[in-house]
Amino acid sequence: MPATLDPADPAFARDPYPYYAGLRTKGAATRVALANGTHAWLVTGYETARAVLADPRFSNVPLVGAGRPRADSPARRARACLARHMLNQDAPGHLRLRRLVTGAFSPRRVDALRPRIEELADGLVAQVTRQLADGGTADLVDAFAFPLPVLVIADVLGVPEADRTQLREWTYRVGSPADALPPGAVEEAWGQLHAYFTELIAAKRRRPGDDLFSALVPGLDGDELVAMAFLLLFAGYETTMNLLASAALLLLTHPAERAAACAGGPLDWAAVTEETLRHASPLEGATWRRTTQPVDLGGGVVLPERASVLVVLAAANRDPQCFAEPDGFRPARYAGEGRGPAPHLAFGHGPHMCPGARLARLEAAIALPRLFAALPPDVALAGPADSLPYRPGLLVRGPRTVPVR
Ligand code: HEM
């Protein structure tokens, strides 16, 4: 086990699980040195992860928002503004925003997106099959897993079509460790995103649309709207992109599970989605928490006040105490009658639990069966699965490409 954890290390990004399994044997939380010179307490066991996510002694307010403002450049100011979203807030401010979002993302409103998602998925799948015709290759991330959620969230936000690829790039940058990109690239992207959303919201106020985001406009002030648009984009598309990409990759590398899903019905596809969420959790870590007082996690582990804490959802979802054969991809564990496994934590737990889970599941339920029904039966990965590049960082995890032919 390395003395220092480097989240930008490609080998770690591809397969962080052995490292997390090692940490899990050491206790409820382990203090780890990170490559950027800071330290963090990593929580890798299921029970402690649930407990921490529901414990109000862990704050979501980041230092930049909680301490002295350090907004000494336009990019810093932009970042501080975008970062003031609900996932970075504690009760009671968080509750007010949360109520607005859960109202806007009601089951009725989300389910009403079905015909549009079906239309988008059909168009993308047709494009994939065209690319594969006559022996060509297709990248299932570029042609399918990326565009679907970005088009859906762009619909939700009312973002014009021409701007969507640019948004993807900025979002990718602000979610990457600063040392994984050219100097200044992350800061610059914060500024660009801020300027973009400020303009989008001004246009929305002038001419309200029929998008779901417009339902939030009356309840929020200008800065809150900009931060909310950013959060929905960041939380809503990259996670779902990784869910779709990982599900496709897992099915391509597990022929028996693929055959069972293709021969089955909606419940079997739902099981594929749940098992992918558990096995390849798109949000590797929950967002950073900080202790507001010393916290005794048991077993002699006491976190000091102001400790940075990362609940590693991906690791909790492979805790052998809760999941038999945790490293295996077994959709059947979610398809059986009666007692299933413990609920996975891919959508989090406690007050910040994902309000977009229904939308993410709907996208997967529509898109995955369509994709696999259309792919030729002999379609295969165009390269070895264990050399695919993965996104660097501790927050978001998924393959950057899934090339097939
Ligand atoms: C597979 C897809 C998704 C996964 C795995 C996922 C996962 C998560 C997780 C783990 C959290 C809690 C993070 C924490 O406690 O630090 C969260 C929060 C959130 N998610 Fe998702 N999410 C997904 C899709 C979506 C979608 C489609 C939307 C909306 C369009 C969305 C909107 C949000 C929002 C607004 C929050 C913040 C909630 C709060 O602070 O109360 N997510 N998500």
XYZ file of C-alpha atoms and ligand atoms in Angstrom:
448
model
C 0.000 0.000 0.000
C 1.580 3.362 -1.033
C 2.472 5.792 1.773
C 0.921 8.639 -0.246
C -2.309 8.360 -2.218
C -2.133 9.928 -5.673
C -5.681 10.170 -7.119
C -4.243 11.135 -10.526
C -2.294 7.864 -10.812
C -3.847 6.063 -13.837
C -3.460 2.619 -12.233
C -5.250 3.781 -9.081
C -7.985 5.505 -11.122
C -8.631 2.288 -13.050
C -8.756 -0.013 -10.042
C -8.777 1.664 -6.626
C -10.559 -1.273 -4.980
C -7.567 -3.269 -3.647
C -6.297 -0.099 -1.984
C -9.662 0.577 -0.351
C -9.975 -3.082 0.739
C -6.618 -2.703 2.488
C -7.816 0.435 4.294
C -11.033 -1.274 5.368
C -9.108 -3.826 7.405
C -7.400 -1.053 9.382
C -10.421 0.368 11.182
C -13.464 2.624 10.893
C -11.426 5.408 9.238
C -7.791 5.771 8.205
C -5.754 8.950 7.972
C -4.165 9.074 4.529
C -1.530 11.413 3.075
C -2.605 12.764 -0.332
C -0.238 13.638 -3.172
C -1.171 17.340 -2.930
C 0.372 17.491 0.557
C -2.877 17.399 2.548
C -4.281 14.622 4.750
C -7.740 13.091 4.835
C -9.615 10.467 6.819
C -11.044 7.846 4.474
C -14.107 5.823 5.497
C -14.332 2.573 3.548
C -16.679 0.297 5.537
C -20.432 0.181 4.883
C -21.766 0.699 8.413
C -19.433 3.583 9.236
C -20.156 5.173 5.846
C -23.892 5.185 6.556
C -23.361 6.487 10.063
C -21.102 9.358 8.932
C -23.412 10.395 6.074
C -26.320 10.744 8.528
C -24.355 12.398 11.368
C -24.818 16.181 11.774
C -21.371 16.468 13.413
C -19.972 16.146 9.881
C -20.376 19.395 7.960
C -20.640 19.749 4.182
C -19.605 23.406 4.200
C -16.157 23.595 2.575
C -13.421 25.731 4.093
C -13.631 28.232 1.244
C -17.295 28.946 2.081
C -16.966 28.643 5.847
C -13.856 30.698 6.449
C -12.587 34.060 5.274
C -13.523 34.697 1.626
C -10.399 34.549 -0.534
C -12.112 35.889 -3.666
C -9.179 37.866 -4.956
C -9.585 37.149 -8.683
C -12.562 36.813 -11.031
C -11.992 33.046 -11.309
C -11.842 32.680 -7.502
C -15.031 34.712 -7.133
C -16.728 32.582 -9.775
C -15.654 29.410 -8.036
C -16.834 30.646 -4.641
C -20.226 31.554 -6.123
C -20.734 28.245 -7.961
C -19.584 26.298 -4.915
C -22.323 27.817 -2.726
C -24.774 25.111 -3.776
C -26.879 22.890 -1.536
C -24.443 19.982 -1.477
C -21.995 22.353 0.197
C -24.476 23.454 2.856
C -25.753 22.157 6.184
C -29.185 22.497 7.813
C -31.130 24.775 7.961
C -30.040 26.501 4.703
C -29.677 23.139 3.003
C -33.236 22.120 3.887
C -34.822 25.111 2.167
C -32.957 24.421 -1.094
C -33.543 20.704 -0.835
C -37.318 21.168 -0.561
C -37.318 23.247 -3.736
C -35.327 20.639 -5.637
C -37.334 17.640 -4.484
C -40.455 19.587 -5.487
C -39.063 20.304 -8.963
C -37.859 16.689 -9.364
C -41.151 15.139 -8.255
C -41.846 11.599 -9.571
C -44.538 13.040 -11.851
C -42.208 15.610 -13.426
C -39.364 13.107 -13.827
C -41.596 10.424 -15.326
C -42.911 12.983 -17.808
C -39.390 13.070 -19.310
C -39.750 9.448 -20.485
C -40.880 10.086 -24.098
C -38.105 12.637 -24.620
C -35.460 10.280 -23.154
C -36.749 7.471 -25.380
C -36.472 9.704 -28.421
C -32.933 10.781 -27.504
C -31.836 7.202 -26.738
C -33.253 5.900 -30.040
C -31.370 8.575 -31.976
C -28.067 7.839 -30.230
C -28.393 4.069 -30.545
C -29.103 4.436 -34.265
C -25.928 6.488 -34.563
C -23.897 3.832 -32.724
C -25.159 1.080 -35.014
C -24.387 3.223 -38.073
C -20.821 3.674 -36.817
C -20.476 -0.080 -36.343
C -21.888 -0.969 -39.744
C -19.314 -2.191 -42.253
C -16.753 -3.091 -39.599
C -16.307 0.363 -38.043
C -15.689 1.112 -34.356
C -17.759 3.181 -31.952
C -16.898 4.681 -28.577
C -19.857 3.979 -26.312
C -18.853 6.876 -24.043
C -18.651 9.483 -26.784
C -21.582 8.228 -28.813
C -23.945 7.069 -26.060
C -23.055 7.408 -22.354
C -21.965 11.057 -22.589
C -24.551 12.547 -24.938
C -27.645 10.985 -23.364
C -27.365 12.433 -19.827
C -25.926 15.706 -21.088
C -28.847 16.099 -23.490
C -31.290 15.203 -20.728
C -29.781 17.596 -18.188
C -29.510 20.273 -20.862
C -33.242 19.790 -21.463
C -33.831 20.022 -17.718
C -31.820 23.263 -17.554
C -32.993 24.628 -20.905
C -29.435 24.829 -22.342
C -29.272 25.364 -26.118
C -27.946 22.437 -28.147
C -24.907 24.279 -29.516
C -23.480 24.838 -26.002
C -23.622 21.284 -24.751
C -20.155 19.997 -25.688
C -18.531 23.078 -24.220
C -20.374 22.508 -20.949
C -19.049 18.967 -20.833
C -15.468 20.170 -21.090
C -15.824 22.814 -18.358
C -17.578 20.365 -16.054
C -14.878 17.772 -16.614
C -12.208 20.314 -15.725
C -13.752 21.606 -12.516
C -14.175 18.012 -11.327
C -10.527 17.101 -11.960
C -7.605 17.423 -9.547
C -5.766 20.678 -10.406
C -2.473 18.811 -10.933
C -4.021 16.498 -13.565
C -4.545 19.426 -16.015
C -2.400 22.262 -17.413
C -1.800 25.096 -14.886
C -4.769 27.439 -14.627
C -7.141 25.177 -16.598
C -9.338 24.360 -13.598
C -9.602 27.991 -12.427
C -10.360 29.167 -15.954
C -13.164 26.612 -16.309
C -14.809 27.858 -13.078
C -14.876 31.364 -14.565
C -16.310 30.136 -17.863
C -19.043 28.099 -16.188
C -20.018 31.016 -13.979
C -20.237 33.436 -16.895
C -22.233 30.931 -18.903
C -24.831 30.238 -16.222
C -25.183 33.914 -15.325
C -26.130 34.630 -18.918
C -28.388 31.591 -19.216
C -30.356 32.613 -16.123
C -30.668 36.219 -17.244
C -32.154 34.916 -20.511
C -34.492 32.625 -18.575
C -35.762 35.516 -16.480
C -36.472 37.499 -19.662
C -38.145 34.550 -21.387
C -39.097 31.737 -18.958
C -38.949 28.300 -20.610
C -40.939 25.143 -20.000
C -37.843 23.309 -18.703
C -37.753 21.761 -15.257
C -35.155 24.254 -14.012
C -37.568 27.122 -14.648
C -39.688 25.673 -11.812
C -36.846 26.668 -9.462
C -36.464 30.252 -10.678
C -39.148 31.894 -8.502
C -37.771 30.357 -5.274
C -34.111 31.351 -5.629
C -32.032 34.517 -5.922
C -29.520 35.073 -8.748
C -26.452 33.574 -7.060
C -28.443 30.620 -5.758
C -29.734 29.904 -9.262
C -26.260 29.996 -10.775
C -24.996 27.594 -8.097
C -28.038 25.348 -8.529
C -27.612 25.163 -12.311
C -23.983 24.207 -11.783
C -24.865 21.544 -9.211
C -27.550 19.977 -11.390
C -25.177 19.858 -14.328
C -22.284 18.470 -12.323
C -24.303 16.056 -10.176
C -26.700 15.100 -12.911
C -24.771 14.250 -15.996
C -21.323 13.037 -15.184
C -22.588 10.503 -12.662
C -25.203 9.166 -15.072
C -22.640 9.087 -17.889
C -20.429 6.885 -15.722
C -23.355 4.655 -14.796
C -24.181 4.041 -18.476
C -20.531 3.629 -19.514
C -19.738 1.229 -16.666
C -22.909 -0.794 -17.259
C -22.043 -1.152 -20.950
C -18.476 -2.149 -20.137
C -19.538 -4.656 -17.476
C -22.073 -6.307 -19.789
C -19.551 -6.492 -22.616
C -17.095 -8.239 -20.312
C -19.693 -10.527 -18.650
C -21.397 -12.456 -21.460
C -23.612 -14.601 -19.190
C -24.979 -11.526 -17.390
C -25.482 -9.789 -20.730
C -27.378 -12.775 -22.145
C -29.562 -12.961 -19.019
C -30.433 -9.251 -19.218
C -31.163 -9.386 -22.948
C -33.390 -12.440 -22.480
C -35.183 -10.917 -19.491
C -37.481 -7.968 -18.898
C -37.458 -4.583 -17.184
C -36.757 -6.118 -13.753
C -33.592 -7.772 -15.069
C -32.407 -4.469 -16.542
C -33.209 -2.748 -13.264
C -31.028 -5.366 -11.550
C -28.174 -4.578 -13.988
C -28.478 -0.899 -13.068
C -28.481 -1.535 -9.305
C -25.542 -3.910 -9.520
C -23.590 -1.451 -11.675
C -24.285 1.303 -9.148
C -22.933 -0.955 -6.418
C -20.027 -2.534 -8.292
C -18.852 0.547 -10.221
C -20.226 3.402 -8.102
C -20.202 6.499 -10.364
C -19.534 8.766 -7.395
C -16.452 7.109 -5.941
C -16.462 9.326 -2.877
C -19.264 11.404 -1.402
C -18.415 15.088 -1.249
C -15.934 16.135 1.422
C -17.166 16.396 4.995
C -15.472 18.100 7.928
C -15.885 17.289 11.615
C -17.312 20.147 13.661
C -16.124 18.462 16.894
C -14.074 15.375 17.815
C -15.966 12.228 16.754
C -15.403 8.766 18.217
C -16.043 6.221 15.458
C -15.369 3.244 17.727
C -12.555 0.730 17.768
C -10.158 3.386 19.058
C -10.620 5.702 16.036
C -11.289 9.282 17.150
C -11.423 11.965 14.472
C -10.190 15.372 15.653
C -12.227 18.542 15.136
C -11.914 20.024 11.610
C -10.742 16.724 10.121
C -11.355 16.319 6.366
C -13.370 13.161 5.815
C -14.062 11.295 2.595
C -16.764 8.632 2.689
C -15.716 6.301 -0.109
C -19.068 5.084 -1.456
C -17.376 2.782 -3.952
C -15.542 1.035 -1.123
C -18.572 0.821 1.174
C -20.474 -0.802 -1.690
C -17.881 -3.582 -1.779
C -17.791 -4.248 1.955
C -17.722 -8.050 2.329
C -19.680 -7.718 5.595
C -22.724 -6.635 3.554
C -22.238 -8.032 0.067
C -21.318 -11.631 -0.746
C -18.592 -11.839 -3.416
C -18.312 -8.036 -3.349
C -15.903 -7.776 -6.290
C -18.094 -9.869 -8.593
C -20.616 -8.335 -11.014
C -23.794 -10.272 -10.150
C -27.011 -8.496 -11.210
C -28.888 -11.571 -9.976
C -28.331 -10.424 -6.381
C -30.853 -7.622 -7.050
C -33.231 -9.728 -9.162
C -34.191 -12.364 -6.609
C -37.398 -12.541 -4.639
C -37.458 -11.753 -0.941
C -34.427 -10.574 1.011
C -32.015 -8.761 -1.279
C -28.607 -7.469 -0.266
C -28.137 -4.333 1.851
C -29.163 -1.180 -0.040
C -26.109 0.151 -1.898
C -24.875 3.639 -1.089
C -24.254 4.822 -4.667
C -26.873 7.567 -4.246
C -25.574 8.415 -0.775
C -27.505 8.354 2.468
C -28.917 10.853 4.949
C -29.882 14.486 4.346
C -27.958 14.883 1.056
C -29.104 11.609 -0.520
C -29.435 12.081 -4.265
C -32.708 13.707 -5.361
C -31.903 12.722 -8.981
C -31.875 8.966 -8.401
C -35.235 8.465 -10.099
C -34.077 10.340 -13.192
C -30.784 8.423 -13.347
C -32.576 5.082 -13.029
C -35.101 6.117 -15.673
C -32.336 7.012 -18.136
C -30.625 3.652 -17.555
C -33.911 1.722 -17.785
C -34.652 3.320 -21.152
C -31.186 3.427 -22.674
C -29.448 0.169 -21.740
C -31.992 -2.314 -23.170
C -32.213 -0.235 -26.351
C -28.450 -0.200 -26.774
C -28.000 -3.928 -26.244
C -30.972 -4.829 -28.412
C -29.388 -2.878 -31.264
C -25.750 -3.958 -30.879
C -24.718 -6.856 -33.128
C -24.521 -10.101 -31.089
C -20.803 -10.436 -31.813
C -19.923 -6.881 -30.793
C -16.824 -6.793 -28.571
C -14.483 -4.334 -26.917
C -11.960 -3.003 -29.412
C -9.115 -3.328 -26.872
C -8.285 -4.954 -23.562
C -10.675 -3.925 -20.755
C -7.871 -3.603 -18.209
C -6.082 -0.854 -20.127
C -9.006 1.536 -20.587
C -8.276 5.019 -19.183
C -10.324 6.121 -16.170
C -11.147 9.562 -14.901
C -8.559 10.736 -12.324
C -9.644 11.902 -8.858
C -11.429 10.590 -5.790
C -14.878 11.950 -6.559
C -16.141 10.653 -9.895
C -15.238 7.290 -11.409
C -15.849 5.749 -14.814
C -14.109 4.713 -18.044
C -13.268 7.616 -20.341
C -13.766 5.464 -23.429
C -15.480 2.151 -24.179
C -14.483 1.411 -27.795
C -16.360 -1.442 -29.488
C -16.392 -3.002 -32.922
C -26.061 7.546 -11.549
C -26.338 8.797 -11.338
C -26.170 9.507 -10.030
C -25.461 9.161 -8.911
C -24.616 7.917 -8.688
C -25.649 10.222 -7.941
C -25.107 10.209 -6.672
C -25.300 11.194 -5.734
C -24.791 11.154 -4.379
C -23.951 10.024 -3.788
C -25.172 12.285 -3.761
C -24.856 12.692 -2.315
C -23.440 13.182 -2.212
C -23.019 13.478 -0.805
O -23.733 13.166 0.170
O -21.917 14.041 -0.648
C -25.917 13.068 -4.722
C -26.464 14.304 -4.457
C -27.130 15.039 -5.400
N -27.503 14.624 -6.665
Fe -27.086 12.852 -7.537
N -26.443 11.177 -8.487
C -26.804 10.789 -9.753
C -27.622 11.461 -10.628
C -28.199 12.664 -10.372
C -29.104 13.356 -11.266
C -29.579 12.817 -12.614
C -29.399 14.554 -10.673
C -30.274 15.671 -11.129
C -30.516 16.009 -12.309
C -28.699 14.596 -9.398
C -28.754 15.645 -8.517
C -28.186 15.644 -7.255
C -28.274 16.781 -6.329
C -28.978 18.110 -6.584
C -27.612 16.389 -5.166
C -27.429 17.219 -3.888
C -28.494 16.867 -2.889
C -28.351 17.564 -1.552
O -27.333 18.219 -1.278
O -29.294 17.456 -0.750
N -28.001 13.437 -9.257
N -25.997 12.371 -5.906
